XYZ file of C-alpha atoms in Angstrom:
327
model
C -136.567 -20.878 55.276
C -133.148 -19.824 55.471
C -132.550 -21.541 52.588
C -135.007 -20.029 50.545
C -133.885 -17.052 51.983
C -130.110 -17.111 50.559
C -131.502 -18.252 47.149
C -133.426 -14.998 47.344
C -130.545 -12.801 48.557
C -128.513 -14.297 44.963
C -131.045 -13.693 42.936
C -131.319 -9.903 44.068
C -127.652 -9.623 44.457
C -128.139 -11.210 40.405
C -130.570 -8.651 39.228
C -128.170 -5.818 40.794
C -125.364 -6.953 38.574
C -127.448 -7.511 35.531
C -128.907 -3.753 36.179
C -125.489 -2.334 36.700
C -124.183 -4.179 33.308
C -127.112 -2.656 31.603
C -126.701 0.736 32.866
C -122.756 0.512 31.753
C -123.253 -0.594 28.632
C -126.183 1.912 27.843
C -123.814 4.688 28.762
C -120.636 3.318 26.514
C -122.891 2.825 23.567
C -124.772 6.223 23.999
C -124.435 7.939 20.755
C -124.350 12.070 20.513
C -126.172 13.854 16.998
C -123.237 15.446 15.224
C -123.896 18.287 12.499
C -121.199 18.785 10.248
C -120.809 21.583 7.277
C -118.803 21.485 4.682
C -117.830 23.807 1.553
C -118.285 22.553 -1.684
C -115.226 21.727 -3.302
C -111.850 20.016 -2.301
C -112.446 20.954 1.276
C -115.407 18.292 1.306
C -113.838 15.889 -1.186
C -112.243 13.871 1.853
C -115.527 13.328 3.545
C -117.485 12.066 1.027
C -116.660 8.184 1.986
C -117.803 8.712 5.508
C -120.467 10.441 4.249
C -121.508 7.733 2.352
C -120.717 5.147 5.074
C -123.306 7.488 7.737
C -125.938 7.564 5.434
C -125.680 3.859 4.626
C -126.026 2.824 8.468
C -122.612 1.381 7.916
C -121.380 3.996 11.012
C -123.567 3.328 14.011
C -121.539 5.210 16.450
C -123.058 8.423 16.404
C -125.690 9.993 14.545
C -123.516 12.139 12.353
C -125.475 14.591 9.729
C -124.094 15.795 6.625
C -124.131 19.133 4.497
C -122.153 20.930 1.828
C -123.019 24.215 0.826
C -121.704 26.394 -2.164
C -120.236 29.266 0.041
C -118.678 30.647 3.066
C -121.362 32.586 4.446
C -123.143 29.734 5.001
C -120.806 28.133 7.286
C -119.951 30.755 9.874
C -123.656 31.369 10.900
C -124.268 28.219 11.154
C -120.978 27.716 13.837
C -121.664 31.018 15.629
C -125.240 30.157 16.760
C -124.621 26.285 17.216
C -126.371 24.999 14.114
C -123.225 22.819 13.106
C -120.866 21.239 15.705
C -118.339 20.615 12.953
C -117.234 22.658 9.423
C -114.853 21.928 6.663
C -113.407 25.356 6.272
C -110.719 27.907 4.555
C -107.845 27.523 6.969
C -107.268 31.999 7.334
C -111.307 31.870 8.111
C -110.670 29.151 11.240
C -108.607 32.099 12.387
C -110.537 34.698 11.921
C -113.635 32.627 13.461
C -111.440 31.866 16.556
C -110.366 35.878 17.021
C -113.763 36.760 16.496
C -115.875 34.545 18.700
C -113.830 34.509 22.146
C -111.821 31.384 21.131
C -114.961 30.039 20.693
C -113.752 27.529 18.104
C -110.821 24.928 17.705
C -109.609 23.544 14.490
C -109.298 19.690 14.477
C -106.925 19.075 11.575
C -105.893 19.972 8.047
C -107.744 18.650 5.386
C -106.651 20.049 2.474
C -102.905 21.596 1.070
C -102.563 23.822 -1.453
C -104.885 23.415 -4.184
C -103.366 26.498 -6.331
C -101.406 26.123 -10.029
C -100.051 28.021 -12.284
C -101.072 26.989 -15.410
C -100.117 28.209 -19.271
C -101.660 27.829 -22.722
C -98.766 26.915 -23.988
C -95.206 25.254 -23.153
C -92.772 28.745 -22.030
C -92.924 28.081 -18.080
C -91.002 25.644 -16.008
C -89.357 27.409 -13.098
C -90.805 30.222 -10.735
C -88.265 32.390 -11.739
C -89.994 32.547 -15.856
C -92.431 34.266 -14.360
C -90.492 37.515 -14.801
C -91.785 39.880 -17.493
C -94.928 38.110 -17.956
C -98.513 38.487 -17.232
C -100.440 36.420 -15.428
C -104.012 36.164 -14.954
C -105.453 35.807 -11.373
C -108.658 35.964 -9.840
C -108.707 36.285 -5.765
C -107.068 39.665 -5.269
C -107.209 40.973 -2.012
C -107.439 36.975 -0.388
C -105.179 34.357 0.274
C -104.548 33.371 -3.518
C -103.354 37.195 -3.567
C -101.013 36.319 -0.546
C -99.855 33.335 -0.964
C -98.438 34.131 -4.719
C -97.021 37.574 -3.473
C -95.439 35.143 -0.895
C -93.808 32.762 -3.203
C -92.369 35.275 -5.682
C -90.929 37.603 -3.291
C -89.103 34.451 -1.479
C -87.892 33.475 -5.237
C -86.294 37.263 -5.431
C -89.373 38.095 -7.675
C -91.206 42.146 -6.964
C -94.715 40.947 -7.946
C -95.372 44.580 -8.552
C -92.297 45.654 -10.361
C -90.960 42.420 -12.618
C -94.293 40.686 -13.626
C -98.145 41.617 -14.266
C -100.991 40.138 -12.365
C -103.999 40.698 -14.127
C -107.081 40.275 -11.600
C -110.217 39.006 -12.776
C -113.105 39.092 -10.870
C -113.913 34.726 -11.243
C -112.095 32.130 -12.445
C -114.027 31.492 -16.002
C -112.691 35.167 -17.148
C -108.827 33.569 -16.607
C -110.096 30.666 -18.265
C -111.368 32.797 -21.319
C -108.000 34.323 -21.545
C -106.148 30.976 -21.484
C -108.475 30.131 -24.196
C -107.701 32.943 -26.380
C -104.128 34.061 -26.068
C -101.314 32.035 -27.182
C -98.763 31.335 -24.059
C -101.150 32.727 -21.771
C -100.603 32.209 -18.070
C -102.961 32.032 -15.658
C -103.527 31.671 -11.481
C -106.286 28.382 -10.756
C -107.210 26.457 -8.124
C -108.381 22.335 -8.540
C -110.931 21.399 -9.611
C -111.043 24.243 -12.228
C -107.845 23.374 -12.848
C -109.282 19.900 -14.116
C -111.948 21.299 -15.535
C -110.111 23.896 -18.004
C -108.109 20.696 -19.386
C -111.419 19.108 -20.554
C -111.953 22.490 -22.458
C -108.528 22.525 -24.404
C -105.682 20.219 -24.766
C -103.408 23.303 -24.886
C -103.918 24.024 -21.376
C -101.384 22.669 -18.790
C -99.875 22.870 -15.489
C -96.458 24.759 -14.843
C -96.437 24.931 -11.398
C -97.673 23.652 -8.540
C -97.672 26.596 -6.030
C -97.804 23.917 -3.002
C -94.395 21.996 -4.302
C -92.894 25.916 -4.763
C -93.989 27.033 -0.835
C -91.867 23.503 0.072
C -89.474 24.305 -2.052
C -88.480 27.124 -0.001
C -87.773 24.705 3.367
C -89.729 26.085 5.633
C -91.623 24.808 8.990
C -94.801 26.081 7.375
C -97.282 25.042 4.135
C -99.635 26.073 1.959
C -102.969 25.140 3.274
C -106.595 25.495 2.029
C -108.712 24.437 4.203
C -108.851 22.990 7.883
C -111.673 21.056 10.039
C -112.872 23.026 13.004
C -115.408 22.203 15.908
C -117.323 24.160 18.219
C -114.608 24.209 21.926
C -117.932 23.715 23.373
C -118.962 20.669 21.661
C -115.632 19.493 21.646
C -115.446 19.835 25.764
C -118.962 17.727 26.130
C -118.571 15.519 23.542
C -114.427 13.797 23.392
C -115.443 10.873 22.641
C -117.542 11.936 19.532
C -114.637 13.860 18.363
C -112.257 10.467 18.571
C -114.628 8.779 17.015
C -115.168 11.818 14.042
C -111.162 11.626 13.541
C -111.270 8.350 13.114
C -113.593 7.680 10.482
C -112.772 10.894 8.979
C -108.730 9.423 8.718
C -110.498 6.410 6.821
C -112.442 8.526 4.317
C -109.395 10.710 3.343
C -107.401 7.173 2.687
C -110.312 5.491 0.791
C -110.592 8.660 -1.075
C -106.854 8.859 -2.246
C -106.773 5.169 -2.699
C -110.149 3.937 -4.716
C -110.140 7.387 -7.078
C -112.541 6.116 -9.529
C -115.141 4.793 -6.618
C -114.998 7.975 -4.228
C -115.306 10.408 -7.497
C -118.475 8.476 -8.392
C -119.374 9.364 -4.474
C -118.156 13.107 -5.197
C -120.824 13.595 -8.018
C -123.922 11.692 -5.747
C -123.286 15.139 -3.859
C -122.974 17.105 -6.360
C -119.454 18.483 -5.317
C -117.857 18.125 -9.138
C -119.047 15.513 -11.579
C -117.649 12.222 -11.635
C -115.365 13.002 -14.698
C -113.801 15.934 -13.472
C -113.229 14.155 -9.885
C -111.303 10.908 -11.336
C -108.940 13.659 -13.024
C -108.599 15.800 -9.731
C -108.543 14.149 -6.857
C -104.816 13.363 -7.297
C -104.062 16.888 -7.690
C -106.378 18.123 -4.396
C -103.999 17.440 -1.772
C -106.760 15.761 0.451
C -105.138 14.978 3.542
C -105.801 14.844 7.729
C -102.402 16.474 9.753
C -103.488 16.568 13.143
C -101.441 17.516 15.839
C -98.456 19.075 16.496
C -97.624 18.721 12.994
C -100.820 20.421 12.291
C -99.866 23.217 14.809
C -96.663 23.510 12.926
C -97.627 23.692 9.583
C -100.419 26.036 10.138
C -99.538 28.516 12.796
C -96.179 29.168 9.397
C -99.026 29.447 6.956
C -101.126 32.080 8.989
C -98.081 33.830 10.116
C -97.080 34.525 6.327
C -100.963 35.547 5.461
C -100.535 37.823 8.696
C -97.557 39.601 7.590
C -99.261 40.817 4.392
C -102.546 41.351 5.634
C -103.668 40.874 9.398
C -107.183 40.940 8.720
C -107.082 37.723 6.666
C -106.658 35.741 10.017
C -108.871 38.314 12.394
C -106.353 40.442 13.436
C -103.806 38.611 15.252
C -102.451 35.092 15.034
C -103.871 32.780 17.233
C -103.444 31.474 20.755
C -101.988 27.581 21.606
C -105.391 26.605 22.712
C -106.742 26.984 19.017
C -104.948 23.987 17.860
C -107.171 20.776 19.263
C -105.212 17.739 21.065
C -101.817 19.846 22.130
């Protein structure tokens, strides 16, 4: 009897352990339903390999859900009232989101530089300072394309009102036209536009990179396009998730930069530009992921220029530490 009785004890004492390993490893391995948004365009380039990856069943650690959409307007609903946990945004709207909703949101990285050129039909422009006396056709007046050119000249000793002549278009195929028509024309355009003018006309090419000419001037600061912001509440209840989001997101950006030809074929399946066009651009996208207190550094510069010429492109005032995730 007391035999039979220890046996029994061990086999309890057995199924307690076996329940308590099962209850651990249920909790470890409990995945969380991530929505993430992204804009169409360079800002979603990066993701598209993780994307890919998600939807193939190839990422099993969460269940993470996917969309691009064509514009801003989209996004910021959809973060306000909880629809999307995570968005690929423009890096002045992440501020003006955070001033706006109570510090409601907190951006996770940079994931895309400067994405802006000058570009000339023609061969007349190879320094910033050639700019003088000409014309240049722009479209984003009134935004940070606006800002960030205004910036660059007048740190090059150039009076973008008084010693050259931006010509504002209202979209980007009306620079394009003039490009097209007008010997040595110059003209303000992001990527992939940029890439896709060049298919139109061999005469078009770049003369400056406005990202290289913002580090040319040595400054703890860059020129940034877009950023990757979460919800502060999704991002208190779900750390983990956000690791793990990081993670594979840091993979996609390097497969992306790395296997061009394979990740522009991936760009086109979601119909962010066509294959073509992506091979060409990606190079010229600046697709990266800064997190950090590089991150901090690089953007709190960039939204403290945009704030000195306007503070209502970042939502009044700049923003506090706690905007900037992991510091």
């Amino acid at each position: 009897m007391r035999k039979f009785m220890k046996l029994a004890l061990i086999i309890m004492l057995g199924a307690a352990l076996l329940t308590g390993c099962g209850v651990e490893k249920k909790m470890t391995a409990e995945s969380v339903t991530v929505n993430v948004t992204a804009l169409k365009g360079p800002t979603a380039m990066g993701m598209v390999d993780f994307m890919d990856k998600s939807e193939k069943g190839e990422i099993t650690d969460n269940d993470y859900h996917f969309e691009i959409v064509a514009a801003v307007d989209e996004v910021t609903p959809k973060l306000v009232q909880g629809k999307t946990d995570i968005a690929a945004i423009p890096a002045n709207l992440a501020s003006v989101l955070y001033n706006n909703t109570d510090a409601a949101v907190q951006v996770l990285a940079i994931n895309t530089l400067g994405v802006i050129y000058i570009v000339e039909s023609g061969d007349t422009i190879s320094d910033i300072s050639e700019l003088k006396g000409r014309t240049i056709y722009a479209s984003g007046k009134g935004a940070t394309p606006e800002y960030a050119l205004n910036y660059i000249l007048t740190q090059n000793g150039i009076d973008p009102e008084k010693e050259l002549t931006i010509e504002w278009k209202n979209e980007h195929a009306e620079c394009l036209s003039a490009l097209m028509t007008q010997e040595n024309a110059i003209a303000m355009l992001p990527q992939p536009f940029v890439t896709t003018a060049q298919t139109k006309s061999e005469k078009i090419r770049v003369a400056l990179d406005l990202t290289e000419e913002w580090e040319k001037l040595g400054l703890d600061s860059a020129m940034i396009t877009g950023v990757v912001v979460a919800r502060k509440e999704f991002i208190e209840q779900n750390p983990t998730a956000i690791s793990a989001f990081l993670k594979h997101y840091e993979a996609s950006v390097k497969n992306v930069n790395h296997n061009v030809e394979d990740m522009a074929t991936l760009i086109e399946k979601y119909d962010i530009v066509p294959a073509p066009i992506a091979v060409k651009a990606i190079p010229n996208c600046n697709i990266v992921l800064i997190t950090g207190e590089e991150m901090k550094q690089k953007l709190s510069g960039y939204l403290k220029v945009l704030s000195e010429q306007n503070p209502k492109a970042i939502g009044g005032i700049l923003p506090a530490d706690d905007f900037y995730y992991g510091l």
